[in-house]
Short mmCIF file of C-alpha atoms and ligand atoms in Angstrom, two decimals:
data_model
loop_
_atom_site.label_atom_id
_atom_site.label_comp_id
_atom_site.label_asym_id
_atom_site.label_seq_id
_atom_site.Cartn_x
_atom_site.Cartn_y
_atom_site.Cartn_z
CA UNK A 1 -35.29 16.48 -62.55
CA UNK A 2 -38.54 17.77 -63.77
CA UNK A 3 -38.40 19.46 -67.21
CA UNK A 4 -40.12 22.70 -68.15
CA UNK A 5 -42.62 20.79 -70.36
CA UNK A 6 -44.21 19.38 -67.18
CA UNK A 7 -46.15 21.12 -64.41
CA UNK A 8 -44.22 20.51 -61.21
CA UNK A 9 -46.46 18.63 -58.82
CA UNK A 10 -47.27 19.74 -55.33
CA UNK A 11 -46.56 16.68 -53.22
CA UNK A 12 -48.43 15.13 -50.39
CA UNK A 13 -46.47 13.52 -47.44
CA UNK A 14 -47.00 10.16 -49.12
CA UNK A 15 -45.63 11.36 -52.47
CA UNK A 16 -42.61 12.95 -50.85
CA UNK A 17 -41.75 9.65 -49.13
CA UNK A 18 -42.30 7.78 -52.35
CA UNK A 19 -39.88 10.21 -54.01
CA UNK A 20 -37.21 9.56 -51.39
CA UNK A 21 -37.72 5.76 -51.73
CA UNK A 22 -37.44 6.05 -55.50
CA UNK A 23 -34.19 7.99 -55.17
CA UNK A 24 -32.83 5.22 -53.01
CA UNK A 25 -33.90 2.54 -55.43
CA UNK A 26 -32.03 4.30 -58.24
CA UNK A 27 -28.96 4.63 -56.03
CA UNK A 28 -28.67 1.69 -53.63
CA UNK A 29 -26.57 2.52 -50.58
CA UNK A 30 -24.89 0.48 -47.86
CA UNK A 31 -26.37 2.30 -44.84
CA UNK A 32 -27.76 0.02 -42.17
CA UNK A 33 -28.81 2.27 -39.30
CA UNK A 34 -29.14 5.95 -38.71
CA UNK A 35 -29.77 7.83 -35.47
CA UNK A 36 -31.07 11.38 -35.55
CA UNK A 37 -31.52 13.60 -32.54
CA UNK A 38 -34.21 15.31 -34.65
CA UNK A 39 -36.16 12.05 -35.08
CA UNK A 40 -35.26 11.05 -31.54
CA UNK A 41 -34.57 7.46 -32.59
CA UNK A 42 -32.95 5.16 -35.04
CA UNK A 43 -34.19 4.31 -38.61
CA UNK A 44 -32.93 1.56 -40.82
CA UNK A 45 -34.77 2.55 -44.11
CA UNK A 46 -32.26 4.72 -46.06
CA UNK A 47 -35.16 6.79 -47.36
CA UNK A 48 -35.73 8.05 -43.91
CA UNK A 49 -32.05 9.02 -43.25
CA UNK A 50 -32.69 12.71 -43.87
CA UNK A 51 -32.07 16.15 -42.42
CA UNK A 52 -34.07 19.41 -42.77
CA UNK A 53 -32.61 21.38 -45.57
CA UNK A 54 -32.19 24.50 -43.41
CA UNK A 55 -29.93 22.70 -40.96
CA UNK A 56 -26.76 24.89 -40.74
CA UNK A 57 -24.73 21.74 -41.48
CA UNK A 58 -26.33 21.49 -44.87
CA UNK A 59 -26.43 24.98 -46.25
CA UNK A 60 -23.50 26.64 -44.52
CA UNK A 61 -21.24 23.63 -43.71
CA UNK A 62 -21.48 24.52 -40.00
CA UNK A 63 -21.11 21.05 -38.57
CA UNK A 64 -18.44 18.53 -37.70
CA UNK A 65 -17.97 14.79 -38.02
CA UNK A 66 -15.80 11.88 -37.21
CA UNK A 67 -15.48 8.20 -38.17
CA UNK A 68 -14.66 5.08 -36.16
CA UNK A 69 -14.48 1.50 -37.26
CA UNK A 70 -16.47 -1.61 -36.34
CA UNK A 71 -14.07 -4.51 -36.27
CA UNK A 72 -15.22 -8.07 -35.51
CA UNK A 73 -18.33 -6.79 -33.66
CA UNK A 74 -16.46 -4.20 -31.49
CA UNK A 75 -15.83 -0.50 -31.93
CA UNK A 76 -12.14 0.46 -32.21
CA UNK A 77 -10.53 3.44 -30.53
CA UNK A 78 -13.84 5.34 -30.02
CA UNK A 79 -12.52 7.47 -27.16
CA UNK A 80 -9.72 8.93 -29.36
CA UNK A 81 -12.32 9.78 -32.04
CA UNK A 82 -14.68 11.31 -29.44
CA UNK A 83 -11.82 13.45 -28.01
CA UNK A 84 -11.21 14.82 -31.50
CA UNK A 85 -14.98 15.27 -32.12
CA UNK A 86 -15.33 17.37 -29.01
CA UNK A 87 -12.26 19.45 -29.84
CA UNK A 88 -13.73 20.07 -33.33
CA UNK A 89 -17.08 21.07 -31.76
CA UNK A 90 -15.38 23.61 -29.54
CA UNK A 91 -13.40 25.18 -32.30
CA UNK A 92 -16.53 25.37 -34.44
CA UNK A 93 -18.53 26.99 -31.68
CA UNK A 94 -21.11 24.28 -31.59
CA UNK A 95 -23.34 23.82 -28.67
CA UNK A 96 -23.28 20.11 -27.61
CA UNK A 97 -26.45 18.22 -28.21
CA UNK A 98 -25.73 16.04 -25.12
CA UNK A 99 -22.91 14.88 -22.91
CA UNK A 100 -20.02 12.78 -24.16
CA UNK A 101 -21.47 9.73 -22.35
CA UNK A 102 -24.84 10.17 -24.01
CA UNK A 103 -23.18 10.53 -27.49
CA UNK A 104 -21.06 7.39 -26.84
CA UNK A 105 -24.19 5.44 -25.68
CA UNK A 106 -26.12 6.56 -28.86
CA UNK A 107 -23.18 5.43 -31.03
CA UNK A 108 -23.05 2.02 -29.39
CA UNK A 109 -26.84 1.57 -29.50
CA UNK A 110 -27.01 2.60 -33.21
CA UNK A 111 -24.18 0.14 -33.99
CA UNK A 112 -26.13 -2.69 -32.14
CA UNK A 113 -29.36 -1.72 -34.11
CA UNK A 114 -27.45 -2.04 -37.34
CA UNK A 115 -26.32 -5.62 -36.68
CA UNK A 116 -23.06 -4.81 -38.54
CA UNK A 117 -20.03 -6.58 -37.18
CA UNK A 118 -17.66 -4.94 -39.75
CA UNK A 119 -17.98 -1.50 -41.10
CA UNK A 120 -17.82 2.18 -40.20
CA UNK A 121 -19.62 4.51 -37.81
CA UNK A 122 -19.75 8.13 -38.90
CA UNK A 123 -21.29 10.68 -36.67
CA UNK A 124 -22.01 14.39 -37.09
CA UNK A 125 -22.89 17.36 -34.94
CA UNK A 126 -24.77 20.30 -36.39
CA UNK A 127 -25.73 23.63 -35.08
CA UNK A 128 -29.37 22.88 -36.14
CA UNK A 129 -32.17 24.13 -38.39
CA UNK A 130 -34.33 27.23 -38.14
CA UNK A 131 -33.14 29.87 -40.67
CA UNK A 132 -30.98 30.39 -43.72
CA UNK A 133 -28.78 33.00 -41.95
CA UNK A 134 -25.03 32.81 -41.47
CA UNK A 135 -25.20 32.54 -37.78
CA UNK A 136 -27.23 29.68 -36.28
CA UNK A 137 -30.99 30.37 -35.97
CA UNK A 138 -32.15 31.74 -32.62
CA UNK A 139 -33.00 28.86 -30.40
CA UNK A 140 -31.70 26.30 -32.92
CA UNK A 141 -31.40 22.78 -31.39
CA UNK A 142 -28.00 21.31 -32.02
CA UNK A 143 -28.20 18.02 -33.90
CA UNK A 144 -26.42 14.72 -33.53
CA UNK A 145 -26.53 12.04 -36.21
CA UNK A 146 -24.94 8.61 -36.43
CA UNK A 147 -24.70 6.55 -39.59
CA UNK A 148 -23.63 2.88 -39.69
CA UNK A 149 -22.35 2.01 -43.12
CA UNK A 150 -20.06 -0.38 -45.03
CA UNK A 151 -17.09 1.89 -44.86
CA UNK A 152 -15.00 3.30 -47.62
CA UNK A 153 -13.44 0.62 -49.76
CA UNK A 154 -10.17 0.84 -51.50
CA UNK A 155 -8.67 -1.43 -54.24
CA UNK A 156 -6.65 -4.37 -53.04
CA UNK A 157 -3.94 -3.28 -55.56
CA UNK A 158 -3.24 -0.29 -53.22
CA UNK A 159 -1.84 -2.76 -50.60
CA UNK A 160 -0.22 -5.30 -52.93
CA UNK A 161 1.34 -2.94 -55.54
CA UNK A 162 1.13 0.51 -53.82
CA UNK A 163 -0.47 3.84 -54.67
CA UNK A 164 0.47 6.73 -57.00
CA UNK A 165 0.03 10.26 -55.64
CA UNK A 166 0.47 13.66 -57.00
CA UNK A 167 1.17 17.08 -55.32
CA UNK A 168 -2.16 18.83 -55.56
CA UNK A 169 -2.52 22.19 -57.23
CA UNK A 170 -5.07 23.07 -54.52
CA UNK A 171 -3.88 25.14 -51.49
CA UNK A 172 -3.75 23.38 -48.09
CA UNK A 173 -6.38 24.46 -45.58
CA UNK A 174 -5.39 27.12 -43.10
CA UNK A 175 -4.20 25.38 -39.87
CA UNK A 176 -7.40 26.21 -37.85
CA UNK A 177 -9.60 24.55 -40.51
CA UNK A 178 -7.20 21.67 -41.08
CA UNK A 179 -7.12 20.64 -37.40
CA UNK A 180 -10.91 20.89 -37.14
CA UNK A 181 -12.82 17.97 -38.60
CA UNK A 182 -15.61 20.12 -40.01
CA UNK A 183 -17.87 19.18 -42.94
CA UNK A 184 -16.09 21.66 -45.16
CA UNK A 185 -14.15 19.14 -47.29
CA UNK A 186 -14.09 21.09 -50.52
CA UNK A 187 -10.22 21.24 -50.81
CA UNK A 188 -10.07 17.55 -49.91
CA UNK A 189 -12.66 16.61 -52.50
CA UNK A 190 -11.15 18.68 -55.25
CA UNK A 191 -7.64 17.26 -54.49
CA UNK A 192 -8.89 13.74 -54.84
CA UNK A 193 -10.89 14.53 -58.05
CA UNK A 194 -7.91 16.25 -59.54
CA UNK A 195 -5.65 13.23 -58.79
CA UNK A 196 -8.08 10.79 -60.28
CA UNK A 197 -8.53 12.98 -63.42
CA UNK A 198 -4.78 12.89 -63.92
CA UNK A 199 -4.48 9.14 -63.51
CA UNK A 200 -3.21 9.15 -59.85
CA UNK A 201 -4.78 7.54 -56.84
CA UNK A 202 -4.74 10.55 -54.51
CA UNK A 203 -3.16 13.93 -53.81
CA UNK A 204 -0.70 15.45 -51.35
CA UNK A 205 -1.02 18.88 -49.82
CA UNK A 206 2.20 20.83 -49.33
CA UNK A 207 2.11 23.82 -46.97
CA UNK A 208 3.31 27.34 -47.69
CA UNK A 209 6.76 26.61 -46.24
CA UNK A 210 7.19 23.70 -48.61
CA UNK A 211 6.52 21.03 -45.94
CA UNK A 212 4.40 17.96 -46.46
CA UNK A 213 0.85 18.15 -45.03
CA UNK A 214 -1.56 15.37 -45.60
CA UNK A 215 -3.68 13.65 -48.21
CA UNK A 216 -7.44 13.87 -48.83
CA UNK A 217 -8.82 11.90 -45.92
CA UNK A 218 -5.61 10.30 -44.64
CA UNK A 219 -2.26 11.26 -43.14
CA UNK A 220 1.16 10.85 -44.72
CA UNK A 221 4.38 9.40 -43.09
CA UNK A 222 7.78 8.61 -44.39
CA UNK A 223 10.70 6.23 -43.68
CA UNK A 224 13.92 8.18 -44.00
CA UNK A 225 17.15 6.90 -45.48
CA UNK A 226 18.34 5.97 -41.99
CA UNK A 227 15.16 3.98 -41.26
CA UNK A 228 13.28 6.45 -38.99
CA UNK A 229 9.58 6.82 -39.23
CA UNK A 230 8.80 10.52 -39.70
CA UNK A 231 5.39 12.08 -39.42
CA UNK A 232 4.49 15.77 -40.07
CA UNK A 233 3.57 17.82 -36.98
CA UNK A 234 -0.14 17.89 -36.21
CA UNK A 235 -0.42 21.70 -35.85
CA UNK A 236 -1.58 22.21 -39.46
CA UNK A 237 -3.10 18.90 -40.41
CA UNK A 238 -5.74 16.65 -38.87
CA UNK A 239 -4.64 14.70 -35.80
CA UNK A 240 -5.27 11.25 -37.32
CA UNK A 241 -6.29 8.77 -34.65
CA UNK A 242 -4.55 6.01 -36.73
CA UNK A 243 -1.38 8.05 -37.05
CA UNK A 244 -1.28 8.86 -33.23
CA UNK A 245 -1.84 5.20 -32.36
CA UNK A 246 0.71 3.87 -34.85
CA UNK A 247 3.31 6.36 -33.66
CA UNK A 248 2.75 5.03 -30.18
CA UNK A 249 2.86 1.38 -31.22
CA UNK A 250 5.99 1.93 -33.37
CA UNK A 251 7.79 3.71 -30.51
CA UNK A 252 7.05 0.87 -28.19
CA UNK A 253 7.97 -1.87 -30.63
CA UNK A 254 10.64 -0.45 -32.96
CA UNK A 255 12.06 -3.80 -33.92
CA UNK A 256 8.56 -5.14 -34.94
CA UNK A 257 7.77 -1.88 -36.78
CA UNK A 258 11.18 -2.22 -38.51
CA UNK A 259 12.16 1.38 -37.74
CA UNK A 260 15.24 2.94 -36.18
CA UNK A 261 13.36 5.74 -34.51
CA UNK A 262 10.07 7.72 -34.57
CA UNK A 263 9.99 11.50 -35.18
CA UNK A 264 7.10 13.99 -35.44
CA UNK A 265 8.59 17.11 -37.11
CA UNK A 266 8.40 19.20 -40.26
CA UNK A 267 9.36 17.32 -43.43
CA UNK A 268 10.18 19.31 -46.41
CA UNK A 269 8.85 17.99 -49.71
CA UNK A 270 12.45 17.87 -50.85
CA UNK A 271 13.47 15.66 -47.98
CA UNK A 272 10.33 13.56 -48.30
CA UNK A 273 11.20 12.87 -51.96
CA UNK A 274 14.42 11.15 -50.85
CA UNK A 275 12.68 8.79 -48.41
CA UNK A 276 12.70 4.99 -48.63
CA UNK A 277 9.07 4.58 -47.99
CA UNK A 278 6.04 6.86 -48.10
CA UNK A 279 2.87 5.73 -46.31
CA UNK A 280 -0.79 6.71 -46.23
CA UNK A 281 -2.49 6.25 -42.80
CA UNK A 282 -6.09 6.55 -41.71
CA UNK A 283 -9.17 4.79 -40.23
CA UNK A 284 -10.41 3.77 -43.62
CA UNK A 285 -7.15 3.03 -45.51
CA UNK A 286 -5.34 1.71 -42.38
CA UNK A 287 -1.69 1.67 -43.72
CA UNK A 288 -0.97 1.67 -47.48
CA UNK A 289 2.34 2.13 -49.30
CA UNK A 290 2.88 4.85 -52.00
CA UNK A 291 5.20 3.81 -54.77
CA UNK A 292 5.10 6.88 -56.99
CA UNK A 293 4.90 10.56 -56.15
CA UNK A 294 4.52 12.89 -59.13
CA UNK A 295 7.02 11.65 -61.63
CA UNK A 296 9.35 10.05 -59.04
CA UNK A 297 9.56 6.56 -57.85
CA UNK A 298 9.41 6.16 -54.09
CA UNK A 299 12.25 3.91 -52.77
CA UNK A 300 12.67 0.92 -55.06
CA UNK A 301 9.09 1.40 -56.49
CA UNK A 302 7.72 -1.55 -54.44
CA UNK A 303 5.70 -1.60 -51.21
CA UNK A 304 8.27 -1.44 -48.39
CA UNK A 305 8.74 -3.51 -45.23
CA UNK A 306 7.62 -0.74 -42.78
CA UNK A 307 4.26 -0.33 -44.40
CA UNK A 308 3.61 -4.01 -44.07
CA UNK A 309 4.90 -4.08 -40.47
CA UNK A 310 2.74 -1.10 -39.41
CA UNK A 311 -0.34 -2.64 -41.01
CA UNK A 312 0.25 -5.82 -39.04
CA UNK A 313 0.66 -3.87 -35.79
CA UNK A 314 -2.55 -1.87 -36.52
CA UNK A 315 -4.49 -5.04 -37.51
CA UNK A 316 -3.36 -6.68 -34.26
CA UNK A 317 -4.36 -3.56 -32.27
CA UNK A 318 -7.74 -3.43 -33.92
CA UNK A 319 -8.53 -7.02 -32.92
CA UNK A 320 -7.04 -7.48 -29.47
CA UNK A 321 -6.17 -4.26 -27.66
CA UNK A 322 -7.83 -2.52 -24.78
CA UNK A 323 -9.20 0.07 -27.16
CA UNK A 324 -12.17 -2.09 -28.16
CA UNK A 325 -15.76 -1.51 -26.96
CA UNK A 326 -18.31 -4.32 -26.91
CA UNK A 327 -21.47 -3.85 -28.85
CA UNK A 328 -24.67 -5.25 -27.25
CA UNK A 329 -26.17 -6.65 -30.46
C1 PLP B 401 -8.07 15.28 -43.69
C2 PLP B 401 -7.82 14.03 -43.04
N1 PLP B 401 -6.56 13.72 -42.63
C3 PLP B 401 -6.33 12.65 -41.90
C4 PLP B 401 -7.25 11.66 -41.61
C5 PLP B 401 -6.97 10.41 -40.85
O1 PLP B 401 -7.55 10.41 -39.61
P1 PLP B 401 -8.00 9.07 -38.90
O2 PLP B 401 -6.72 8.24 -38.77
O3 PLP B 401 -8.52 9.48 -37.53
O4 PLP B 401 -8.95 8.37 -39.77
C6 PLP B 401 -8.57 11.95 -42.03
C7 PLP B 401 -9.60 10.98 -41.79
O5 PLP B 401 -10.43 11.20 -40.98
C8 PLP B 401 -8.87 13.13 -42.74
O6 PLP B 401 -10.07 13.39 -43.10
#
């Protein structure tokens, strides 16, 4: 930041670009390709991966996003992520920047341009630039952006030893906002920061009725005392693509999942505290066991068999199912 002892320079185009490059050199990032409908193309220089400041997604959070995984040079479960993306767009009153087919094609081409064979694809839709009002600017062109990056990384210890989570003091999002994958992640960010400040790995939202919701950017599931896999209903939490797929896989292969049944229903925090296993599920974390919740040990305090079994099922599905799309590198 400039100080008040220095006259703030008026920058040329070249200076501004140098400033962006300098920012990136101070803060190296793992972004390998970025498509912007505003640039009408793909850039690979992180300094150029920018949006106009007056885009509604930036200054009002009026935008949505989703994330899919690149596994072994293929894109996993993109259709499910696109379904959710389009549902979020509708709920957010966003005008589509193109057809589903065009967006899918841009995602695939940006992945190919990145050369990445493992990593993440995050894509956003915005209502566009043009004013600093609350409603989108007149004639604003909706934006579509795709970023190929290394993906979120979590410590190996989470899988081998399990995680510790705390009930957050922050209120859960109202259902409409929780089921919409909008860029308003303030409660999720604050929950994770709070957990880390207090020495935990992540937080848990509990709803107003005392039922379990979800975690910061992942869903929660439990294994009851009688061995059933239980997941909260999706009417007030995000419909996790990982959860939905795992529920389907576990139902079809209960013996391999090591569960006696699969239920989607309300789970009170009191019941959840008596469960044998507690699991975190999501595209970035996949399946990870929780061994401590607040001051209570979960199960016997060790990662349980169902979490390992579900991780195997998911890994297998990510490598060999019919939900993989080829990337023309
Ligand atoms: C709030 C929230 N809940 C759950 C999930 C898990 O969803 P998915 O399995 O599609 O990654 C995510 C991640 O996108 C999330 O942000």
